[in-house]
Short mmCIF file of C-alpha atoms and ligand atoms in Angstrom, two decimals:
data_model
loop_
_atom_site.label_atom_id
_atom_site.label_comp_id
_atom_site.label_asym_id
_atom_site.label_seq_id
_atom_site.Cartn_x
_atom_site.Cartn_y
_atom_site.Cartn_z
CA UNK A 8 -58.87 34.27 -88.93
CA UNK A 9 -61.36 36.61 -87.30
CA UNK A 10 -60.33 40.28 -88.47
CA UNK A 11 -61.21 41.33 -91.89
CA UNK A 12 -58.51 42.44 -94.11
CA UNK A 13 -60.72 45.32 -95.00
CA UNK A 14 -62.26 48.25 -92.93
CA UNK A 15 -65.67 46.51 -92.37
CA UNK A 16 -68.95 47.89 -91.73
CA UNK A 17 -71.87 45.62 -91.36
CA UNK A 18 -75.46 46.85 -91.90
CA UNK A 19 -78.31 44.71 -90.90
CA UNK A 20 -81.67 45.69 -92.11
CA UNK A 21 -84.39 45.23 -89.24
CA UNK A 22 -86.85 47.95 -89.39
CA UNK A 23 -89.63 46.43 -91.68
CA UNK A 24 -92.96 45.54 -90.46
CA UNK A 25 -93.17 42.11 -91.43
CA UNK A 26 -96.68 42.71 -92.67
CA UNK A 27 -97.06 39.04 -93.95
CA UNK A 28 -96.49 37.79 -90.24
CA UNK A 29 -99.61 39.28 -89.29
CA UNK A 30 -98.24 39.98 -85.71
CA UNK A 31 -98.05 42.49 -82.98
CA UNK A 32 -94.29 41.66 -82.63
CA UNK A 33 -91.74 42.86 -84.83
CA UNK A 34 -90.88 40.14 -87.37
CA UNK A 35 -87.19 39.99 -86.77
CA UNK A 36 -88.13 39.15 -83.04
CA UNK A 37 -89.88 35.91 -83.95
CA UNK A 38 -87.68 33.05 -82.70
CA UNK A 39 -86.12 30.38 -84.71
CA UNK A 40 -84.82 27.80 -82.11
CA UNK A 41 -85.73 29.66 -79.08
CA UNK A 42 -83.58 32.75 -80.21
CA UNK A 43 -85.00 36.01 -82.14
CA UNK A 44 -84.02 35.65 -85.85
CA UNK A 45 -82.11 39.15 -85.46
CA UNK A 46 -79.70 37.61 -82.68
CA UNK A 47 -78.73 34.49 -85.20
CA UNK A 48 -77.64 37.07 -87.66
CA UNK A 49 -75.86 39.45 -85.26
CA UNK A 50 -74.25 36.04 -83.69
CA UNK A 51 -73.11 35.09 -87.34
CA UNK A 52 -71.75 38.69 -87.70
CA UNK A 53 -69.92 38.54 -84.35
CA UNK A 54 -66.80 36.94 -85.66
CA UNK A 55 -66.28 38.91 -88.67
CA UNK A 56 -63.88 41.59 -87.01
CA UNK A 57 -66.50 44.45 -88.14
CA UNK A 58 -65.34 48.14 -86.94
CA UNK A 59 -69.02 48.66 -86.59
CA UNK A 60 -72.29 46.78 -87.02
CA UNK A 61 -75.23 49.08 -87.80
CA UNK A 62 -78.55 47.51 -86.97
CA UNK A 63 -81.34 49.46 -88.79
CA UNK A 64 -84.67 49.59 -86.68
CA UNK A 65 -87.79 51.11 -87.09
CA UNK A 66 -90.88 49.14 -86.68
CA UNK A 67 -91.30 48.26 -83.11
CA UNK A 68 -87.78 49.77 -82.47
CA UNK A 69 -87.84 50.08 -78.84
CA UNK A 70 -88.72 46.45 -78.58
CA UNK A 71 -86.10 45.32 -80.80
CA UNK A 72 -83.46 47.22 -79.48
CA UNK A 73 -84.30 46.32 -75.84
CA UNK A 74 -84.36 42.52 -76.73
CA UNK A 75 -80.84 42.51 -78.58
CA UNK A 76 -79.32 44.90 -75.71
CA UNK A 77 -77.40 42.16 -74.12
CA UNK A 78 -75.92 40.93 -77.01
CA UNK A 79 -75.36 44.43 -78.66
CA UNK A 80 -73.38 45.48 -75.31
CA UNK A 81 -70.74 42.87 -76.11
CA UNK A 82 -70.16 43.88 -79.65
CA UNK A 83 -69.36 47.24 -81.62
CA UNK A 84 -72.92 47.57 -82.29
CA UNK A 85 -75.04 50.37 -82.51
CA UNK A 86 -78.76 50.97 -83.68
CA UNK A 87 -79.95 53.38 -86.47
CA UNK A 88 -83.63 54.34 -86.73
CA UNK A 89 -85.41 54.43 -90.30
CA UNK A 90 -88.57 56.45 -89.80
CA UNK A 91 -90.49 55.70 -91.64
CA UNK A 92 -89.68 52.75 -93.23
CA UNK A 93 -89.51 53.55 -97.34
CA UNK A 94 -87.76 50.27 -98.32
CA UNK A 95 -84.45 48.48 -98.03
CA UNK A 96 -82.58 51.04 -100.09
CA UNK A 97 -83.92 53.57 -97.79
CA UNK A 98 -82.74 51.53 -94.77
CA UNK A 99 -79.21 51.50 -96.05
CA UNK A 100 -79.31 55.04 -96.63
CA UNK A 101 -79.86 55.70 -92.76
CA UNK A 102 -76.63 53.90 -92.00
CA UNK A 103 -74.69 55.86 -94.80
CA UNK A 104 -73.49 58.65 -92.59
CA UNK A 105 -72.16 56.24 -89.92
CA UNK A 106 -70.19 53.88 -92.45
CA UNK A 107 -66.30 54.23 -92.64
CA UNK A 108 -64.44 56.90 -94.78
CA UNK A 109 -61.44 54.48 -95.74
CA UNK A 110 -61.22 54.30 -99.46
CA UNK A 111 -61.00 50.57 -99.31
CA UNK A 112 -63.79 50.05 -96.98
CA UNK A 113 -66.37 47.14 -97.22
CA UNK A 114 -70.10 47.13 -96.40
CA UNK A 115 -71.69 44.17 -95.80
CA UNK A 116 -75.27 44.13 -95.94
CA UNK A 117 -77.74 41.34 -94.55
CA UNK A 118 -81.43 40.83 -93.83
CA UNK A 119 -82.55 40.71 -90.28
CA UNK A 120 -85.09 38.00 -91.56
CA UNK A 121 -82.45 35.75 -92.92
CA UNK A 122 -81.47 33.95 -89.86
CA UNK A 123 -79.26 31.13 -90.74
CA UNK A 124 -76.55 32.81 -92.69
CA UNK A 125 -73.13 31.57 -91.72
CA UNK A 126 -70.16 33.43 -90.65
CA UNK A 127 -68.01 31.63 -93.21
CA UNK A 128 -70.07 32.26 -96.04
CA UNK A 129 -70.25 36.22 -95.25
CA UNK A 130 -66.44 35.97 -95.02
CA UNK A 131 -66.31 34.58 -98.73
CA UNK A 132 -68.68 37.18 -99.78
CA UNK A 133 -66.22 39.98 -98.44
CA UNK A 134 -63.41 38.09 -100.06
CA UNK A 135 -65.29 38.29 -103.23
CA UNK A 136 -65.84 42.05 -103.00
CA UNK A 137 -62.37 42.74 -102.08
CA UNK A 138 -63.04 46.51 -101.63
CA UNK A 139 -63.67 46.91 -105.51
CA UNK A 140 -66.51 44.57 -106.79
CA UNK A 141 -70.12 44.43 -105.76
CA UNK A 142 -70.69 40.75 -104.49
CA UNK A 143 -73.99 39.14 -104.32
CA UNK A 144 -75.06 36.23 -102.51
CA UNK A 145 -77.65 34.10 -104.65
CA UNK A 146 -78.67 30.93 -104.94
CA UNK A 147 -80.81 28.69 -107.32
CA UNK A 148 -84.19 27.71 -105.80
CA UNK A 149 -86.90 25.49 -107.29
CA UNK A 150 -89.40 27.80 -105.95
CA UNK A 151 -88.20 31.35 -106.37
CA UNK A 152 -91.50 32.90 -105.54
CA UNK A 153 -91.07 36.09 -103.53
CA UNK A 154 -87.51 36.83 -103.95
CA UNK A 155 -85.56 39.21 -106.13
CA UNK A 156 -84.34 37.58 -109.46
CA UNK A 157 -80.81 37.69 -110.67
CA UNK A 158 -81.02 39.18 -114.26
CA UNK A 159 -77.92 38.20 -116.32
CA UNK A 160 -76.87 38.88 -119.83
CA UNK A 161 -78.63 36.30 -122.30
CA UNK A 162 -81.54 34.25 -121.95
CA UNK A 163 -82.98 35.35 -118.58
CA UNK A 164 -84.26 32.01 -117.59
CA UNK A 165 -81.38 29.92 -118.61
CA UNK A 166 -80.15 27.45 -115.86
CA UNK A 167 -76.97 27.82 -113.98
CA UNK A 168 -74.31 30.42 -114.29
CA UNK A 169 -75.27 32.70 -117.18
CA UNK A 170 -73.52 35.69 -118.11
CA UNK A 171 -72.81 39.13 -116.45
CA UNK A 172 -75.02 40.13 -113.92
CA UNK A 173 -77.22 43.21 -114.82
CA UNK A 174 -79.57 43.86 -112.14
CA UNK A 175 -81.89 42.56 -109.60
CA UNK A 176 -85.77 42.74 -110.39
CA UNK A 177 -88.17 42.18 -107.72
CA UNK A 178 -91.09 39.77 -107.93
CA UNK A 179 -93.38 42.30 -107.86
CA UNK A 180 -91.70 44.08 -110.90
CA UNK A 181 -90.64 41.11 -113.15
CA UNK A 182 -91.53 40.07 -116.39
CA UNK A 183 -93.04 36.46 -116.76
CA UNK A 184 -89.94 35.70 -118.57
CA UNK A 185 -88.04 37.03 -115.43
CA UNK A 186 -90.17 35.36 -113.01
CA UNK A 187 -88.81 31.93 -114.53
CA UNK A 188 -85.42 32.81 -113.36
CA UNK A 189 -84.32 30.56 -110.49
CA UNK A 190 -81.22 32.39 -109.49
CA UNK A 191 -82.48 34.62 -106.70
CA UNK A 192 -80.80 37.57 -104.30
CA UNK A 193 -80.84 36.15 -100.88
CA UNK A 194 -80.73 39.63 -99.15
CA UNK A 195 -76.86 39.47 -98.62
CA UNK A 196 -74.32 41.64 -100.49
CA UNK A 197 -70.67 43.19 -99.90
CA UNK A 198 -70.12 46.43 -101.53
CA UNK A 199 -67.24 48.77 -101.93
CA UNK A 200 -68.24 51.36 -99.09
CA UNK A 201 -67.42 54.68 -101.08
CA UNK A 202 -69.39 53.60 -104.30
CA UNK A 203 -72.29 52.22 -101.97
CA UNK A 204 -72.67 55.62 -100.87
CA UNK A 205 -72.76 57.00 -104.48
CA UNK A 206 -75.36 54.41 -105.71
CA UNK A 207 -77.57 54.89 -102.48
CA UNK A 208 -77.83 58.64 -103.02
CA UNK A 209 -79.20 58.02 -106.70
CA UNK A 210 -82.08 55.43 -105.81
CA UNK A 211 -85.63 56.35 -106.72
CA UNK A 212 -88.83 54.47 -105.69
CA UNK A 213 -90.17 54.31 -109.37
CA UNK A 214 -91.29 50.69 -108.83
CA UNK A 215 -94.58 48.60 -108.40
CA UNK A 216 -94.24 48.94 -104.34
CA UNK A 217 -93.10 52.62 -104.45
CA UNK A 218 -90.26 51.73 -102.46
CA UNK A 219 -86.57 52.50 -102.44
CA UNK A 220 -85.04 49.17 -103.20
CA UNK A 221 -81.52 48.30 -102.35
CA UNK A 222 -81.35 45.99 -104.90
CA UNK A 223 -81.44 48.61 -107.58
CA UNK A 224 -77.78 49.49 -106.68
CA UNK A 225 -77.07 46.48 -108.80
CA UNK A 226 -77.90 47.74 -112.11
CA UNK A 227 -75.89 51.02 -110.94
CA UNK A 228 -72.87 49.29 -110.55
CA UNK A 229 -73.22 47.76 -113.69
CA UNK A 230 -73.75 50.98 -115.52
CA UNK A 231 -70.60 52.38 -114.00
CA UNK A 232 -68.75 48.76 -115.08
CA UNK A 233 -68.07 47.90 -111.56
CA UNK A 234 -67.67 44.18 -111.48
CA UNK A 235 -70.74 42.46 -110.07
CA UNK A 236 -70.02 38.87 -108.90
CA UNK A 237 -72.02 36.28 -107.08
CA UNK A 238 -70.83 33.85 -104.38
CA UNK A 239 -73.10 30.88 -103.03
CA UNK A 240 -73.88 29.73 -99.78
CA UNK A 241 -72.89 25.91 -98.85
CA UNK A 242 -76.50 25.39 -97.86
CA UNK A 243 -79.82 26.55 -98.99
CA UNK A 244 -80.82 26.60 -95.39
CA UNK A 245 -78.50 29.60 -94.63
CA UNK A 246 -80.47 31.95 -97.15
CA UNK A 247 -84.15 31.35 -96.57
CA UNK A 248 -85.80 34.50 -95.88
CA UNK A 249 -88.66 34.43 -93.36
CA UNK A 250 -91.73 36.39 -94.24
CA UNK A 251 -94.65 34.29 -93.09
CA UNK A 252 -95.54 31.88 -90.28
CA UNK A 253 -95.69 29.00 -92.84
CA UNK A 254 -91.99 30.09 -93.73
CA UNK A 255 -91.11 30.58 -90.21
CA UNK A 256 -92.00 27.00 -89.35
CA UNK A 257 -90.30 25.63 -92.36
CA UNK A 258 -87.18 27.11 -91.49
CA UNK A 259 -87.50 25.90 -87.93
CA UNK A 260 -87.96 22.28 -88.97
CA UNK A 261 -85.16 22.38 -91.54
CA UNK A 262 -83.01 23.71 -88.67
CA UNK A 263 -84.04 21.12 -86.12
CA UNK A 264 -83.55 18.64 -88.75
CA UNK A 265 -79.95 19.73 -89.17
CA UNK A 266 -79.32 19.94 -85.38
CA UNK A 267 -80.59 16.36 -84.92
CA UNK A 268 -78.34 15.06 -87.62
CA UNK A 269 -75.62 16.53 -86.35
CA UNK A 270 -76.18 15.10 -82.70
CA UNK A 271 -76.86 11.76 -84.31
CA UNK A 272 -73.54 11.94 -85.93
CA UNK A 273 -71.97 12.03 -82.62
CA UNK A 274 -73.84 9.16 -81.52
CA UNK A 275 -77.16 10.20 -80.07
CA UNK A 276 -80.16 7.94 -80.69
CA UNK A 277 -83.10 9.90 -81.44
CA UNK A 278 -86.42 7.72 -81.88
CA UNK A 279 -87.29 10.26 -84.45
CA UNK A 280 -85.15 13.21 -85.50
CA UNK A 281 -88.51 14.86 -86.97
CA UNK A 282 -89.80 14.82 -83.60
CA UNK A 283 -86.96 16.68 -81.59
CA UNK A 284 -86.34 20.39 -80.69
CA UNK A 285 -83.17 21.89 -79.69
CA UNK A 286 -83.31 25.44 -78.56
CA UNK A 287 -80.12 25.98 -76.90
CA UNK A 288 -76.94 23.64 -76.73
CA UNK A 289 -76.99 19.81 -75.65
CA UNK A 290 -73.98 17.89 -75.02
CA UNK A 291 -74.20 14.16 -74.96
CA UNK A 292 -72.24 11.31 -73.81
CA UNK A 293 -72.16 7.83 -75.23
CA UNK A 294 -75.32 5.52 -75.67
CA UNK A 295 -77.82 8.40 -75.02
CA UNK A 296 -81.33 7.76 -76.06
CA UNK A 297 -83.98 10.13 -76.52
CA UNK A 298 -87.59 9.37 -77.24
CA UNK A 299 -89.97 11.45 -79.42
CA UNK A 300 -91.47 14.69 -78.55
CA UNK A 301 -88.52 16.14 -76.32
CA UNK A 302 -87.83 19.89 -76.01
CA UNK A 303 -84.26 21.03 -74.77
CA UNK A 304 -83.52 24.40 -74.02
CA UNK A 305 -80.77 26.25 -72.69
CA UNK A 306 -77.79 24.55 -71.79
CA UNK A 307 -78.36 20.54 -71.36
CA UNK A 308 -75.84 17.86 -70.86
CA UNK A 309 -76.74 14.24 -70.82
CA UNK A 310 -74.21 11.94 -69.65
CA UNK A 311 -73.32 8.22 -70.78
CA UNK A 312 -76.32 5.92 -71.24
CA UNK A 313 -78.90 8.42 -70.08
CA UNK A 314 -82.45 7.89 -71.13
CA UNK A 315 -84.88 10.33 -71.84
CA UNK A 316 -88.67 9.21 -72.14
CA UNK A 317 -91.41 10.65 -74.70
CA UNK A 318 -92.38 14.41 -74.32
CA UNK A 319 -89.92 15.60 -71.75
CA UNK A 320 -89.14 19.19 -71.72
CA UNK A 321 -85.54 19.89 -70.22
CA UNK A 322 -84.09 23.51 -69.71
CA UNK A 323 -80.55 23.91 -68.33
CA UNK A 324 -79.90 20.73 -66.55
CA UNK A 325 -76.96 18.26 -66.21
CA UNK A 326 -78.32 14.87 -66.33
CA UNK A 327 -75.65 12.26 -65.06
CA UNK A 328 -74.45 9.02 -66.51
CA UNK A 329 -77.12 6.08 -66.36
CA UNK A 330 -79.97 8.20 -65.46
CA UNK A 331 -83.17 7.77 -66.40
CA UNK A 332 -85.95 10.23 -67.03
CA UNK A 333 -89.55 8.69 -67.93
CA UNK A 334 -92.28 10.21 -69.96
CA UNK A 335 -93.59 13.70 -69.53
CA UNK A 336 -91.03 15.31 -67.29
CA UNK A 337 -90.36 19.10 -66.95
CA UNK A 338 -86.83 19.99 -65.88
CA UNK A 339 -86.81 24.06 -65.53
CA UNK A 340 -83.27 24.74 -64.48
CA UNK A 341 -82.31 28.56 -64.19
CA UNK A 342 -78.63 29.62 -65.17
CA UNK A 343 -77.10 27.48 -62.32
CA UNK A 344 -78.85 24.16 -63.79
CA UNK A 345 -80.76 21.49 -62.24
CA UNK A 346 -78.48 18.19 -61.48
CA UNK A 347 -79.89 15.00 -61.73
CA UNK A 348 -77.16 12.33 -60.27
CA UNK A 349 -76.11 9.18 -61.75
CA UNK A 350 -78.52 6.36 -61.95
CA UNK A 351 -81.31 8.62 -60.73
CA UNK A 352 -84.81 7.72 -61.90
CA UNK A 353 -87.22 10.59 -62.51
CA UNK A 354 -90.87 10.64 -63.52
CA UNK A 355 -93.23 10.03 -65.24
CA UNK A 356 -94.90 13.29 -64.71
CA UNK A 357 -92.07 14.78 -62.44
CA UNK A 358 -91.16 18.67 -62.23
CA UNK A 359 -87.80 19.62 -61.17
CA UNK A 360 -87.50 23.65 -60.68
CA UNK A 361 -84.63 25.69 -60.13
CA UNK A 362 -82.26 24.55 -57.56
CA UNK A 363 -83.33 20.90 -57.37
CA UNK A 364 -80.21 18.79 -56.98
CA UNK A 365 -80.67 15.01 -57.11
CA UNK A 366 -77.84 12.90 -55.95
CA UNK A 367 -76.95 9.36 -57.16
CA UNK A 368 -79.70 6.75 -57.57
CA UNK A 369 -82.28 9.47 -56.18
CA UNK A 370 -85.94 8.35 -57.25
CA UNK A 371 -88.41 11.00 -57.92
CA UNK A 372 -91.99 9.53 -59.11
CA UNK A 373 -95.11 10.87 -60.50
CA UNK A 374 -96.66 14.13 -59.72
CA UNK A 375 -93.62 15.12 -57.36
CA UNK A 376 -92.33 18.55 -57.61
CA UNK A 377 -88.71 19.73 -56.07
CA UNK A 378 -87.51 23.24 -55.91
CA UNK A 379 -84.39 24.71 -54.55
CA UNK A 380 -83.90 21.39 -52.51
CA UNK A 381 -81.05 18.87 -52.35
CA UNK A 382 -81.66 15.25 -52.29
CA UNK A 383 -78.74 13.16 -51.27
CA UNK A 384 -78.14 9.40 -52.77
CA UNK A 385 -80.67 7.08 -52.64
CA UNK A 386 -83.21 9.45 -51.26
CA UNK A 387 -86.89 8.67 -52.73
CA UNK A 388 -90.34 10.74 -53.24
CA UNK A 389 -91.95 8.51 -55.39
CA UNK A 390 -95.79 10.00 -55.34
CA UNK A 391 -97.55 13.09 -55.10
CA UNK A 392 -95.27 15.31 -53.26
CA UNK A 393 -93.55 18.76 -52.89
CA UNK A 394 -90.02 19.41 -51.70
CA UNK A 395 -89.39 22.91 -51.49
CA UNK A 396 -86.26 24.62 -49.91
CA UNK A 397 -85.43 21.32 -48.61
CA UNK A 398 -82.37 19.50 -47.45
CA UNK A 399 -82.94 15.71 -47.75
CA UNK A 400 -80.32 13.25 -46.41
CA UNK A 401 -79.15 9.80 -47.85
CA UNK A 402 -81.84 6.98 -48.39
CA UNK A 403 -84.74 9.05 -46.98
CA UNK A 404 -88.36 7.89 -47.91
CA UNK A 405 -90.59 10.89 -48.18
CA UNK A 406 -94.22 9.31 -48.46
CA UNK A 407 -96.98 9.85 -50.88
CA UNK A 408 -98.88 13.11 -50.46
CA UNK A 409 -96.31 14.80 -48.24
CA UNK A 410 -95.08 18.50 -48.69
CA UNK A 411 -92.71 20.75 -46.85
CA UNK A 412 -94.73 23.92 -46.21
CA UNK A 413 -91.88 26.14 -46.86
CA UNK A 414 -93.91 29.72 -47.31
CA UNK A 415 -95.48 31.37 -44.29
CA UNK A 416 -97.16 33.89 -46.73
CA UNK A 417 -94.18 36.21 -46.35
CA UNK A 418 -90.91 34.38 -46.32
CA UNK A 419 -89.41 31.02 -47.27
CA UNK A 420 -87.96 28.52 -44.83
CA UNK A 421 -85.98 25.52 -44.85
CA UNK A 422 -86.73 21.80 -43.98
CA UNK A 423 -83.72 19.68 -43.14
CA UNK A 424 -84.13 15.95 -43.16
CA UNK A 425 -81.56 13.75 -41.79
CA UNK A 426 -80.44 10.42 -43.39
CA UNK A 427 -82.56 7.22 -43.16
CA UNK A 428 -86.06 9.40 -42.19
CA UNK A 429 -88.81 7.89 -43.01
CA UNK A 430 -91.98 10.29 -43.73
CA UNK A 431 -95.01 8.56 -43.87
CA UNK A 432 -97.83 9.48 -46.31
CA UNK A 433 -99.78 12.71 -46.34
CA UNK A 434 -97.41 14.59 -43.96
CA UNK A 435 -97.14 18.56 -43.88
CA UNK A 436 -93.64 19.73 -42.62
CA UNK A 437 -93.98 23.44 -41.45
CA UNK A 438 -90.67 25.02 -41.99
CA UNK A 439 -88.19 25.79 -40.45
CA UNK A 440 -88.16 22.33 -39.08
CA UNK A 441 -85.57 19.68 -38.62
CA UNK A 442 -86.14 16.00 -38.53
CA UNK A 443 -83.25 14.07 -37.07
CA UNK A 444 -81.42 11.00 -38.67
CA UNK A 445 -83.43 7.76 -38.68
CA UNK A 446 -86.85 9.56 -37.25
CA UNK A 447 -90.09 8.00 -38.57
CA UNK A 448 -93.00 10.32 -38.90
CA UNK A 449 -96.31 8.86 -38.84
CA UNK A 450 -98.58 9.24 -41.82
CA UNK A 451 -100.85 12.21 -41.82
CA UNK A 452 -98.66 14.19 -39.35
CA UNK A 453 -98.48 17.73 -39.25
CA UNK A 454 -95.08 18.97 -37.77
CA UNK A 455 -94.55 22.73 -36.58
CA UNK A 456 -91.67 21.31 -34.13
CA UNK A 457 -88.73 19.39 -34.80
CA UNK A 458 -88.65 15.65 -34.80
CA UNK A 459 -85.74 13.80 -32.58
CA UNK A 460 -83.66 11.46 -34.25
CA UNK A 461 -84.21 7.77 -34.26
CA UNK A 462 -87.79 8.14 -32.71
CA UNK A 463 -91.54 7.97 -34.10
CA UNK A 464 -93.18 10.98 -34.03
CA UNK A 465 -96.80 11.44 -34.76
CA UNK A 466 -98.82 14.80 -34.89
CA UNK A 467 -102.32 14.15 -35.46
CA UNK A 468 -105.52 13.34 -33.58
CA UNK A 469 -105.59 10.13 -32.06
CA UNK A 470 -107.96 7.65 -33.39
CA UNK A 471 -111.19 7.19 -31.88
CA UNK A 472 -114.07 4.55 -32.34
CA UNK A 473 -117.57 5.13 -30.54
CA UNK A 474 -119.51 1.82 -29.98
CA UNK A 475 -123.48 2.18 -30.39
CA UNK A 476 -122.88 5.39 -32.30
CA UNK A 477 -125.98 5.83 -35.05
CA UNK A 478 -125.89 7.43 -38.53
CA UNK A 479 -128.63 10.35 -38.48
CA UNK A 480 -131.84 8.92 -39.96
CA UNK A 481 -133.87 10.91 -42.56
CA UNK A 482 -136.96 12.80 -41.03
CA UNK A 483 -140.38 11.56 -42.21
CA UNK A 484 -141.87 14.00 -44.68
C1 UD1 B 19 -85.58 41.60 -100.00
C2 UD1 B 19 -85.02 42.08 -101.45
C3 UD1 B 19 -85.21 40.77 -102.44
C4 UD1 B 19 -84.43 39.53 -101.79
C5 UD1 B 19 -85.19 39.26 -100.50
C6 UD1 B 19 -84.22 38.22 -99.67
C7 UD1 B 19 -85.33 44.27 -101.63
C8 UD1 B 19 -85.96 45.36 -102.49
N1 UD1 B 19 -85.65 42.96 -101.93
O1 UD1 B 19 -87.05 41.21 -100.38
O2 UD1 B 19 -84.48 40.98 -103.59
O3 UD1 B 19 -84.76 38.30 -102.62
O4 UD1 B 19 -84.84 40.18 -99.67
O5 UD1 B 19 -85.09 37.72 -98.42
O6 UD1 B 19 -84.42 44.65 -100.84
N2 UD1 B 19 -86.46 46.47 -94.20
C9 UD1 B 19 -86.07 47.65 -93.38
N3 UD1 B 19 -86.54 48.65 -93.81
C10 UD1 B 19 -87.49 48.85 -95.08
C11 UD1 B 19 -88.00 47.63 -95.53
C12 UD1 B 19 -87.15 46.23 -94.96
O7 UD1 B 19 -85.11 47.80 -92.26
O8 UD1 B 19 -88.03 49.91 -95.00
C13 UD1 B 19 -85.77 45.10 -93.54
C14 UD1 B 19 -86.74 44.42 -93.12
O9 UD1 B 19 -86.83 44.24 -91.68
C15 UD1 B 19 -86.25 42.92 -93.29
C16 UD1 B 19 -85.29 43.15 -94.68
O10 UD1 B 19 -85.18 44.62 -94.69
O11 UD1 B 19 -85.34 42.40 -92.36
C17 UD1 B 19 -86.08 42.81 -95.83
O12 UD1 B 19 -87.07 43.21 -96.04
P1 UD1 B 19 -88.37 42.57 -96.73
O13 UD1 B 19 -89.49 43.78 -96.62
O14 UD1 B 19 -88.67 41.22 -96.27
O15 UD1 B 19 -87.82 41.99 -98.36
P2 UD1 B 19 -88.28 41.16 -99.44
O16 UD1 B 19 -89.60 41.35 -99.80
O17 UD1 B 19 -88.07 39.89 -98.54
MG1 MG B 20 -87.91 39.46 -96.45
#
């Protein structure tokens, strides 16, 4: 099921300053698993079939809107400015004129700083609202500090589901007895749109923070005898809000743990799930091992039996079956992705940049950089080398310290190295240049012209020794 049974509007609040982040960057653009928090929330809403998603922006609005533009373009999403920011109630008031007029319309409201809400949870809340109830997403927290407390009939500090919901009281406005309540509002509610409009129009800012609180609509609903109900998320992680760097880091670790556990269930062997970071998508085959401290970004595929050593950073890459990456490799593919062939051995300390394509059993050793280059099966560059804009044939051996000089200061040029070529140590291949099949290039050569197949080419000063030569002597003082 994708489309909601009711005309659905979604409001995501993202205008706040996020003072407690102490950052120049708008809070909702701080990232979790490599994506802005707001992008996570929008993603969760994408499958709900809303007629429109209204994102409230204010603080850093241009920055927020620009960052979300690609995602927004694929959805019925509009930005609504809130200037100045007078509280969450004031934020939703800005969207009110844009909400659907249908009598049975539902408005789902979310906080942009509560990033891990799941589509299923939001859908369950919409079902609970059913176009007539005010449905709140609530959760019981061991430490409810900072959250709005759910006040119910009866003993307010009582555990579990108490009586009827009377309202929400914010931390700063709560009495000591209310502070003991552990059931908190998560920042997600679903309301009948027509009633919401009415409630919003009556909000005041008569509270400790002098703000228009969205949470005050709950007491109004209760006063009107609208049924106020609570639904709960499957997991606490879905509703943790981020207000400070410490909370952001805590949520990041929880999310990473969850991702790691999911991958381990698929058979991935992580040396330490607490030292694993995935900021994108990771696909793994059977018997894949990942050592500590690795970071995966973008889209990464690891084939059967791949082994990744400690502290590798891998972005957008396909690592084929049986390949090994030793410690401290940096793979930085673009959208097209870096390719590492089956059985290849890379690192330690290797760098593969966009356009690097390594064939089967290729060896790339320490301090070797490869960019926009194809290495055919069995080719080797084991030490201290640069291959840029090169086509390297099968079984080529590219010596220590050798480089392709691919840039003339204005344009890039290609180097073509035929199969079975042996390039000695410390050679400079000035592109464009072609080395014929089976050529051998003497160490220390600087090649500005093509080297013929099968021959030894040496391009360096001939070695001379001067018999009887004396070292200069220091002059007497
Ligand atoms: C809010 C709730 C609190 C709940 C908590 C859950 C209110 C009054 N309180 O508190 O009950 O437990 O979320 O995380 O709603 N925003 C705007 N415009 C504004 C103010 C805020 O768009 O004028 C946005 C912020 O960018 C943020 C969200 O609304 O994404 C929540 O604002 P925040 O100030 O973090 O509210 P909390 O104090 O966390
Ligand atoms: Mg908050």
